mmCIF file of C-alpha atoms and ligand atoms in Angstrom:
data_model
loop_
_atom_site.group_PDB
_atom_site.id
_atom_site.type_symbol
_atom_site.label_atom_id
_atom_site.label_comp_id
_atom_site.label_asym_id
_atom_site.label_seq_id
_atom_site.Cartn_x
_atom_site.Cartn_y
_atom_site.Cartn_z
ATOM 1 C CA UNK A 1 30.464 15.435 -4.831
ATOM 2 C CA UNK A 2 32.844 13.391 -2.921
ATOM 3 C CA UNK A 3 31.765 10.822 -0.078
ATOM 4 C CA UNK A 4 29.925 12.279 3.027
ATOM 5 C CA UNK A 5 30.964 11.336 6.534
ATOM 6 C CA UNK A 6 28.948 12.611 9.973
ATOM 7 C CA UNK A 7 30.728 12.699 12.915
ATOM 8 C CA UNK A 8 29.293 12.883 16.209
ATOM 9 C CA UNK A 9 30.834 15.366 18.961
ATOM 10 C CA UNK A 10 33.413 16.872 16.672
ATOM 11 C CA UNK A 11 33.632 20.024 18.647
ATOM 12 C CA UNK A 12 36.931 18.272 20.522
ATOM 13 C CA UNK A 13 39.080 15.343 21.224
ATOM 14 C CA UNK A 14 38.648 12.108 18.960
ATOM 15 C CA UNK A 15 35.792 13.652 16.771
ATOM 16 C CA UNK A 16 37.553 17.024 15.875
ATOM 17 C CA UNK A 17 40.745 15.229 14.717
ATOM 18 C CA UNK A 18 38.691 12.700 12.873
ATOM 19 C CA UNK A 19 36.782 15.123 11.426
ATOM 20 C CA UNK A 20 40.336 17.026 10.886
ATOM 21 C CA UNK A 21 41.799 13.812 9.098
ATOM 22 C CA UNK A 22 38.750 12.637 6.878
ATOM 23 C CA UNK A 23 39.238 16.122 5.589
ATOM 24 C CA UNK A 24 42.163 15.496 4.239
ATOM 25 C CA UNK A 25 41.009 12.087 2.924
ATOM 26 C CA UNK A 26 38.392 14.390 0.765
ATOM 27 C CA UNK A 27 35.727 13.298 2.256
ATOM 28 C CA UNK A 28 32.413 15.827 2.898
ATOM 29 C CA UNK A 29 31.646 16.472 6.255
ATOM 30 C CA UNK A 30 28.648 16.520 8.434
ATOM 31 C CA UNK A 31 29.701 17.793 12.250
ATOM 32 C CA UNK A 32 27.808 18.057 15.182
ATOM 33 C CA UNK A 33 28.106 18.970 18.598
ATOM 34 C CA UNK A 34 26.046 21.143 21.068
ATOM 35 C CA UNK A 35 28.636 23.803 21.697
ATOM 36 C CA UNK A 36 27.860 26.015 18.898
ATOM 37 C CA UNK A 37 30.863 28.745 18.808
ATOM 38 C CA UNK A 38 33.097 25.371 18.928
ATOM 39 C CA UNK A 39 31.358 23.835 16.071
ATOM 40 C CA UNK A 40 31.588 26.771 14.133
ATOM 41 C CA UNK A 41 35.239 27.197 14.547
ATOM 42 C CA UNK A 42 35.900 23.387 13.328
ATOM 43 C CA UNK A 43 33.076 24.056 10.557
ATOM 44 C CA UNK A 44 35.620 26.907 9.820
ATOM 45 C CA UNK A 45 38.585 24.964 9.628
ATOM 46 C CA UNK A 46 37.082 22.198 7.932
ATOM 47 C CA UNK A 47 35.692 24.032 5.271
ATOM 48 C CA UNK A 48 39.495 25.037 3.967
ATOM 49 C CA UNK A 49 39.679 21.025 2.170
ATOM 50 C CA UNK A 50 35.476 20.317 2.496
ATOM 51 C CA UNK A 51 31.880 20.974 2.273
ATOM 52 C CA UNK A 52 31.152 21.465 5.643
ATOM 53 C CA UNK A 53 27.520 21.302 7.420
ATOM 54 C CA UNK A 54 27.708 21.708 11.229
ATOM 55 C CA UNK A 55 24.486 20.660 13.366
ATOM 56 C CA UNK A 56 24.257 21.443 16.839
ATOM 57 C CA UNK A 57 22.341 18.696 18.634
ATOM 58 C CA UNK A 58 22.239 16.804 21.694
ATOM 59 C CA UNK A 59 22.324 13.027 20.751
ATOM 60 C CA UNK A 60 20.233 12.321 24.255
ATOM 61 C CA UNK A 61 17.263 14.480 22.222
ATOM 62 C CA UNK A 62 15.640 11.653 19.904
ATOM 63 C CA UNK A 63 13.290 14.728 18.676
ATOM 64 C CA UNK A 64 16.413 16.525 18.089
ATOM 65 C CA UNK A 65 18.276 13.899 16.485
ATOM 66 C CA UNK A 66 15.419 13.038 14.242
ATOM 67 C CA UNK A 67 14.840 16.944 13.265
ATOM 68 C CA UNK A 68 17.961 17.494 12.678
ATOM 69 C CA UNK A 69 19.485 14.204 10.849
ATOM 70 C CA UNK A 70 15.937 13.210 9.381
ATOM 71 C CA UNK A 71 15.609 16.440 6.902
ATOM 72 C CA UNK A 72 19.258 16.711 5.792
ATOM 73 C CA UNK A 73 19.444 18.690 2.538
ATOM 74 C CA UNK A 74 19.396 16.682 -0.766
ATOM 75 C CA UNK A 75 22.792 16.990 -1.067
ATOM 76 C CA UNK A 76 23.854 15.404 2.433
ATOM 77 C CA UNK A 77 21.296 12.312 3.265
ATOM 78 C CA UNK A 78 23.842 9.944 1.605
ATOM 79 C CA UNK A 79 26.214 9.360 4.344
ATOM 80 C CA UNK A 80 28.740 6.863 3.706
ATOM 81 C CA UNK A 81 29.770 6.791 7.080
ATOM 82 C CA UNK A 82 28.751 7.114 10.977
ATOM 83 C CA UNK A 83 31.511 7.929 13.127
ATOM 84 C CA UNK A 84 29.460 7.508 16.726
ATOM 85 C CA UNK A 85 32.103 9.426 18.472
ATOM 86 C CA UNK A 86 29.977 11.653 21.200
ATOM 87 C CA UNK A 87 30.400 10.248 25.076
ATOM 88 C CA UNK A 88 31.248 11.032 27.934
ATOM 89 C CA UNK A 89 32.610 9.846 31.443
ATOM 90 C CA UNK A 90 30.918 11.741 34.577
ATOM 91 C CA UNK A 91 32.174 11.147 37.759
ATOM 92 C CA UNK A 92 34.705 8.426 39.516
ATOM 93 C CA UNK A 93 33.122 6.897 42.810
ATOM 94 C CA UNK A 94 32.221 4.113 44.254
ATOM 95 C CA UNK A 95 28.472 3.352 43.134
ATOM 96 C CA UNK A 96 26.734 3.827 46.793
ATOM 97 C CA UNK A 97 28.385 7.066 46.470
ATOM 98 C CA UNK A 98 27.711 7.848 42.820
ATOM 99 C CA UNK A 99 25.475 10.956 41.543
ATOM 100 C CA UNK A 100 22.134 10.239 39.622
ATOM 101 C CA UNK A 101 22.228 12.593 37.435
ATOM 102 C CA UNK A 102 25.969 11.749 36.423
ATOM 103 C CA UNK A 103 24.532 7.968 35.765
ATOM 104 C CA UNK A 104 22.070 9.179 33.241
ATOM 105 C CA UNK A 105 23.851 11.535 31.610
ATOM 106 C CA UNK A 106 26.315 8.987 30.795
ATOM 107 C CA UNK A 107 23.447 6.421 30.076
ATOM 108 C CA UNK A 108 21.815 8.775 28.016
ATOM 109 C CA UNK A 109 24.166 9.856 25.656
ATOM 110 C CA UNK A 110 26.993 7.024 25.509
ATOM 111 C CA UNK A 111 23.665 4.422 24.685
ATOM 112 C CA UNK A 112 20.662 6.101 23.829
ATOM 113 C CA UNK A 113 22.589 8.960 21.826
ATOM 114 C CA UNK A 114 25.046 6.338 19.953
ATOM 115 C CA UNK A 115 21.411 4.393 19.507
ATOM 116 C CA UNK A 116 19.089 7.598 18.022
ATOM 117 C CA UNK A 117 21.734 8.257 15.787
ATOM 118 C CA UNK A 118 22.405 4.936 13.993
ATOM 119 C CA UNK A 119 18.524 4.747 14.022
ATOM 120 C CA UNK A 120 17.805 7.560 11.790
ATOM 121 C CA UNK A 121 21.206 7.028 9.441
ATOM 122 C CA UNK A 122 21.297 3.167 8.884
ATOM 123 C CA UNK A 123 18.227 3.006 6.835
ATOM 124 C CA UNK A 124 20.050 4.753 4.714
ATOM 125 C CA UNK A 125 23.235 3.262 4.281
ATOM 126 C CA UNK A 126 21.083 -0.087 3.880
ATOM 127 C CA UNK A 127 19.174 1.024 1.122
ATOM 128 C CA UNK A 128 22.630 1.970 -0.753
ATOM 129 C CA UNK A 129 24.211 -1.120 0.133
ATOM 130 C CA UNK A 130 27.060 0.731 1.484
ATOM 131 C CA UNK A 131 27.897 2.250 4.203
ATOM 132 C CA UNK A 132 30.734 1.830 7.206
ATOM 133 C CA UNK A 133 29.897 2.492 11.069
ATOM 134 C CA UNK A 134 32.322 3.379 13.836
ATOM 135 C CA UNK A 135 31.349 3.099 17.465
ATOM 136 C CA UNK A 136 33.808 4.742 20.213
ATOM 137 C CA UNK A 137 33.099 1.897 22.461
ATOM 138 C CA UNK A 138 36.785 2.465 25.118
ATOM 139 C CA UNK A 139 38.925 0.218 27.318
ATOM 140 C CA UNK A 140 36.158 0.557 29.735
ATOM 141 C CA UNK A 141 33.969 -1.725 27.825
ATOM 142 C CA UNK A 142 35.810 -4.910 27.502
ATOM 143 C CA UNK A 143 37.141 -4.805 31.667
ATOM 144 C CA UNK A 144 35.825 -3.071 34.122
ATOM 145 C CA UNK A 145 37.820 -0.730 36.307
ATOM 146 C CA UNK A 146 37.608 0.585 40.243
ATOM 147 C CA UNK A 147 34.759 3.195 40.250
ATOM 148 C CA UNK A 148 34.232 2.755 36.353
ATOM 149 C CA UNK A 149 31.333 1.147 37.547
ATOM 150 C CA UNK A 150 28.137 3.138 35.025
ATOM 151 C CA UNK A 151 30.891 4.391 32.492
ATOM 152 C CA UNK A 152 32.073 0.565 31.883
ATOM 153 C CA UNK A 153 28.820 -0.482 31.786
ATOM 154 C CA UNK A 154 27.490 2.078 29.158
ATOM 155 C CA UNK A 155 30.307 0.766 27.323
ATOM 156 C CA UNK A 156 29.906 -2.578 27.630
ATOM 157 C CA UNK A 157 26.863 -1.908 25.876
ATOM 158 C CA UNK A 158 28.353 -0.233 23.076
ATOM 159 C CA UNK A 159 30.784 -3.283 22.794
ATOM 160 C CA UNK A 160 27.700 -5.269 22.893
ATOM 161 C CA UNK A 161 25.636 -3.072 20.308
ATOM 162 C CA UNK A 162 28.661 -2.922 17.833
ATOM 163 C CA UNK A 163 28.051 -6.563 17.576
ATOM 164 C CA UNK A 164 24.708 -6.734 17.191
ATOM 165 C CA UNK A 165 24.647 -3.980 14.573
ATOM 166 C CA UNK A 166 27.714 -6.141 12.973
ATOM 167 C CA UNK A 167 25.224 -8.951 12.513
ATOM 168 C CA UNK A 168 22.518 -6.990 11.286
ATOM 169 C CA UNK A 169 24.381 -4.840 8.624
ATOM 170 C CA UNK A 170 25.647 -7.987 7.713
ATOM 171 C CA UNK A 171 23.491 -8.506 4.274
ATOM 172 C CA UNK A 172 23.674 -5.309 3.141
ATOM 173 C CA UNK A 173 27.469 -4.470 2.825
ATOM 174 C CA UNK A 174 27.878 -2.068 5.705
ATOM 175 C CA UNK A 175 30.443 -2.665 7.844
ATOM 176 C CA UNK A 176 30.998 -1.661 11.560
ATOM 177 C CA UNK A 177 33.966 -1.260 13.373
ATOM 178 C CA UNK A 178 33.892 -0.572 17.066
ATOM 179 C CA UNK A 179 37.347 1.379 18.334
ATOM 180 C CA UNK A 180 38.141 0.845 21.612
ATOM 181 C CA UNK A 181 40.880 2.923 23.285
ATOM 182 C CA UNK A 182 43.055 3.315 26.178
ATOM 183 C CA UNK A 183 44.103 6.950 27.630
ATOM 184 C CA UNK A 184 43.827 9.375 24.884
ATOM 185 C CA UNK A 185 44.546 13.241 26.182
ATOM 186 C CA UNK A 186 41.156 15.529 25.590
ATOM 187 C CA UNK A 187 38.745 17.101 27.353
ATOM 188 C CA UNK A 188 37.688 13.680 28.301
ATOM 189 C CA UNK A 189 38.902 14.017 31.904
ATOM 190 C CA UNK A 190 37.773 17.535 32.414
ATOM 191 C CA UNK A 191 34.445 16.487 31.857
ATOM 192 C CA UNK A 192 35.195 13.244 34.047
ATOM 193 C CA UNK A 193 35.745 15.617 36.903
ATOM 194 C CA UNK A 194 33.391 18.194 36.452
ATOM 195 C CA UNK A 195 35.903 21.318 35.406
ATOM 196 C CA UNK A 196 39.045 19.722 37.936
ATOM 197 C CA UNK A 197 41.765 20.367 35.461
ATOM 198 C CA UNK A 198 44.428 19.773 38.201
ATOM 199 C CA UNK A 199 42.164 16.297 38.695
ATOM 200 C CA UNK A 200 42.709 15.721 35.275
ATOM 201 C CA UNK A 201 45.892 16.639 34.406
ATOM 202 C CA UNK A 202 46.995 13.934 36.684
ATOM 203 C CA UNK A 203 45.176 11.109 34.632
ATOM 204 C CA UNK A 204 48.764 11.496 32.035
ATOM 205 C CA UNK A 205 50.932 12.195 33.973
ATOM 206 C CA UNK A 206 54.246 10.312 33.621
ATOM 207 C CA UNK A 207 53.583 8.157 30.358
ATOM 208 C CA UNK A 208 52.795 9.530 27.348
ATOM 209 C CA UNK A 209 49.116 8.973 26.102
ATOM 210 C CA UNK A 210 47.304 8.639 22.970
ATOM 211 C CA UNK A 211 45.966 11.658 20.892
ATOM 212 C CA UNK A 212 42.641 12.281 19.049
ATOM 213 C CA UNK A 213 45.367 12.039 16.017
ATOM 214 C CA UNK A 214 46.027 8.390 16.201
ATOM 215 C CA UNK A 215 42.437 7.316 16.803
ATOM 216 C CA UNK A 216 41.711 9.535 13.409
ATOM 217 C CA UNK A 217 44.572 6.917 11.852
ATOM 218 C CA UNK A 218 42.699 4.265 12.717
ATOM 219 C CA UNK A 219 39.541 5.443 11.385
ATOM 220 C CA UNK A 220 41.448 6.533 7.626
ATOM 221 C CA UNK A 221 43.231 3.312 7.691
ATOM 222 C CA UNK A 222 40.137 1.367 7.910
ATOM 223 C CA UNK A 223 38.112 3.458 5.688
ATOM 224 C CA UNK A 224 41.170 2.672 2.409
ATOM 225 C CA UNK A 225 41.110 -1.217 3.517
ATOM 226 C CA UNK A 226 39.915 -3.316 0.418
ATOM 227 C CA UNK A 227 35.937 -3.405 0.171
ATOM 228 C CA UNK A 228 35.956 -7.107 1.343
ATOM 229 C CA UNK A 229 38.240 -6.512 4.692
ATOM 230 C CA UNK A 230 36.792 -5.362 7.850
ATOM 231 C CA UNK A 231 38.791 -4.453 10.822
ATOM 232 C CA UNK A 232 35.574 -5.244 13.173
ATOM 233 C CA UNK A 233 37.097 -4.086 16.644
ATOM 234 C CA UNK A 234 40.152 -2.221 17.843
ATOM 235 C CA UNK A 235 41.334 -2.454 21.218
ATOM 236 C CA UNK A 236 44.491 0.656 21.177
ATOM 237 C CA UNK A 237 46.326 1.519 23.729
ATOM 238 C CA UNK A 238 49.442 3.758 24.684
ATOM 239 C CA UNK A 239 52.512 1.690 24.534
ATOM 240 C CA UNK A 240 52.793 2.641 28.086
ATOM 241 C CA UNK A 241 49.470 1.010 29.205
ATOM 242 C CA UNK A 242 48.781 -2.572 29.260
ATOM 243 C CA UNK A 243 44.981 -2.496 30.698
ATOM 244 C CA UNK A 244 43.313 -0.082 32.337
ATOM 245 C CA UNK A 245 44.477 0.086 35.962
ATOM 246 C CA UNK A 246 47.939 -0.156 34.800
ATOM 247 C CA UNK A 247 50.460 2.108 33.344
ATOM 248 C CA UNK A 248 54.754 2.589 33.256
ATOM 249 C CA UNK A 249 55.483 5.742 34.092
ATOM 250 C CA UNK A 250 58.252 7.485 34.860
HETATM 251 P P1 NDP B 301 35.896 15.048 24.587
HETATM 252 O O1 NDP B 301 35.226 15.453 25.867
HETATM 253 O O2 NDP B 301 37.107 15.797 24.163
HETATM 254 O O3 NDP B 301 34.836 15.074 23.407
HETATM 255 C C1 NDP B 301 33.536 14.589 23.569
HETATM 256 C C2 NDP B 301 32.689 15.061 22.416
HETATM 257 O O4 NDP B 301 31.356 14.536 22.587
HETATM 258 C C3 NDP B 301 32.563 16.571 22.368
HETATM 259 O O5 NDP B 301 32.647 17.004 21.036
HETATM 260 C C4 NDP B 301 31.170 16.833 22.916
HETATM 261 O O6 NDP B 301 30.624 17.996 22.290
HETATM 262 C C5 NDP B 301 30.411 15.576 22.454
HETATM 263 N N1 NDP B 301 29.235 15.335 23.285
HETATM 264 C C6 NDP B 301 29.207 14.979 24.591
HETATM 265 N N2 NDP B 301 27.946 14.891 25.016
HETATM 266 C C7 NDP B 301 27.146 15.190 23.957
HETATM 267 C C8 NDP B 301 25.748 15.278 23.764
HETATM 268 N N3 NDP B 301 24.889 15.026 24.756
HETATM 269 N N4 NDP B 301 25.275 15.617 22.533
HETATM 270 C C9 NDP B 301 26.135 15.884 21.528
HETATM 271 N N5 NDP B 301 27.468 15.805 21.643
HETATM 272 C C10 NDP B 301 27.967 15.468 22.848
HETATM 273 O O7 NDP B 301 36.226 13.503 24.779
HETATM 274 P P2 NDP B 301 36.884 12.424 23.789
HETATM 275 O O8 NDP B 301 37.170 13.013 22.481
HETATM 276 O O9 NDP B 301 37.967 11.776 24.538
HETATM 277 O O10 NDP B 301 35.679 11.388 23.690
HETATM 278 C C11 NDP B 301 35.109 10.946 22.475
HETATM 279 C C12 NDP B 301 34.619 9.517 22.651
HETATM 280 O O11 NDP B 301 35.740 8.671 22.880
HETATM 281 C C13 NDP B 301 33.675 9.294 23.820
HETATM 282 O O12 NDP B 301 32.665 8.426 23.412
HETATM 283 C C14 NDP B 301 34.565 8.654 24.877
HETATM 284 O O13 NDP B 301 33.834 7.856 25.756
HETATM 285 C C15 NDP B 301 35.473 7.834 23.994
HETATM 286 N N6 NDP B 301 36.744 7.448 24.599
HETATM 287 C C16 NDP B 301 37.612 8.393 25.084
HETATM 288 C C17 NDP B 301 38.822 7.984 25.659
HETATM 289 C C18 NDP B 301 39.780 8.937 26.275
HETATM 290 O O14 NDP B 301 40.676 8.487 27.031
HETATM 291 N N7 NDP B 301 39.711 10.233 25.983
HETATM 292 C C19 NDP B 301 39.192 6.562 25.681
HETATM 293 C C20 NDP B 301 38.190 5.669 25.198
HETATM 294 C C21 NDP B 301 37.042 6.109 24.643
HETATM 295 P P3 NDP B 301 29.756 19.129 23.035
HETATM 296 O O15 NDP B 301 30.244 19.210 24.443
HETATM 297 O O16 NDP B 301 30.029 20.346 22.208
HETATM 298 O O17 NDP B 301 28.359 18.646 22.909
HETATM 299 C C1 8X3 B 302 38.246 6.215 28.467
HETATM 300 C C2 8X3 B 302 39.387 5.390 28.976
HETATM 301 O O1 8X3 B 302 40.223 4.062 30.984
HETATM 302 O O2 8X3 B 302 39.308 6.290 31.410
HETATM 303 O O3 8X3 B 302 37.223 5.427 27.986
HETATM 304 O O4 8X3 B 302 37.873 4.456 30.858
HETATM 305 S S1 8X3 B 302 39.154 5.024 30.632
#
């Protein structure tokens, strides 16, 4: 049985070509998503290299999470490692003109979702004494960006929780990386903008931006690092953006 690796919101973007790329590294995979005809095609392609089990869930669901995660088979409740992938941003206003219900969807599943999961999967990898955690935390959580306003904060608190669960994995030989990234070309911005996809076609335009391929790099290069080195938090960027308000394009 080779090592077993669960990956939040692998249905697109990041998560599918991490999911994609720790395939090829041999590794077992546990996918989730709440899309299920999306899930199944990945589950599909996956299982060409892996043992594949998809889950559909909705991380904001702690009864959910805790059904689904809590009674994995036998042969999958040893996961080696937590890729906390599934977020979203919802919405780009000013806050007195912001929409509730985009605020807590964002809350809900960016925090509480990243936080249900690790609950019910890091007793595990502390038992075992090994284990490796990846947050998406994003640009958005280390400045804070004109009408970013809830999405910066809910990832300022992944920036904030990556540390704390840092300190407390500490003794037991888990290790936690938080990846934070610049403008990587998904569905991201479709969801940003409810469905706009002239909105957010726009968003990389004239530069050319990161893929879910080079965040999956990232994630395989850490995972082969030496068992003593830790890359503990990756700020990544296209080349042609220095922060997150500014960009050379053409
Ligand atoms: P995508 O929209 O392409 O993918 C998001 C994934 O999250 C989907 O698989 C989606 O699956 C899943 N997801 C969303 N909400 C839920 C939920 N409530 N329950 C379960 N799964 C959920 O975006 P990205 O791949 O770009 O985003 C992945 C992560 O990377 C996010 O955390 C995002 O904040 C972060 N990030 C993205 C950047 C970018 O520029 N794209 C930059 C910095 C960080 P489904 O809809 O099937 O549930
Ligand atoms: C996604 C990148 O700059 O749109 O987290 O917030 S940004």
């Amino acid at each position: 049985m080779g090592k077993i690796a669960l990956i939040t919101g692998a249905t697109s973007g990041i998560g599918r070509a991490i999911a994609l790329r720790l395939s090829e590294e041999g590794y077992d995979l546990i996918v989730t998503g709440r899309r299920a005809e999306k899930l199944e095609q990945a589950a599909r392609e996956l299982s060409a290299r892996s043992r594949v089990l998809p889950l559909v869930f909705d991380v904001r669901s702690p009864e959910q999470v805790r059904e689904c995660l809590g009674n994995l088979p036998e042969d999958w409740k040893d996961i080696d490692v937590l890729v906390n992938n599934a977020g979203l941003a919802a919405g780009l206003e000013p806050l007195q003109e912001g929409s509730i219900e985009d605020w807590e969807r964002m809350i809900d599943t960016n925090i509480k979702g990243l936080l249900y999961v690790s609950r019910v999967v890091l007793p595990g990898m502390i038992a075992r004494r090994r284990g490796h955690v990846f947050n998406l935390g994003s640009i958005a959580g280390k400045e804070t960006y004109l009408n970013g306003n809830v999405y910066c904060a809910t990832k300022h608190a992944v920036d904030s929780l990556s540390r704390s669960m840092r300190m407390e994995c500490l003794p037991y030989q888990v290790k936690v990386t938080q990846i934070c990234p610049g403008a990587v070309e998904t569905e991201f911005s479709i969801v940003r903008f409810h469905g706009d996809l002239e909105k957010a076609g726009n968003v990389y335009k004239g530069f050319t931006p990161l893929k879910g391929e080079d965040i999956a790099d990232l994630v395989a290069y850490c995972l082969n690092l030496p068992a003593h080195v830790c890359l503990n938090d990756i700020v990544v960027m296209p080349a042609a953006q220095a922060n997150s308000g500014l960009f050379c394009k053409e």
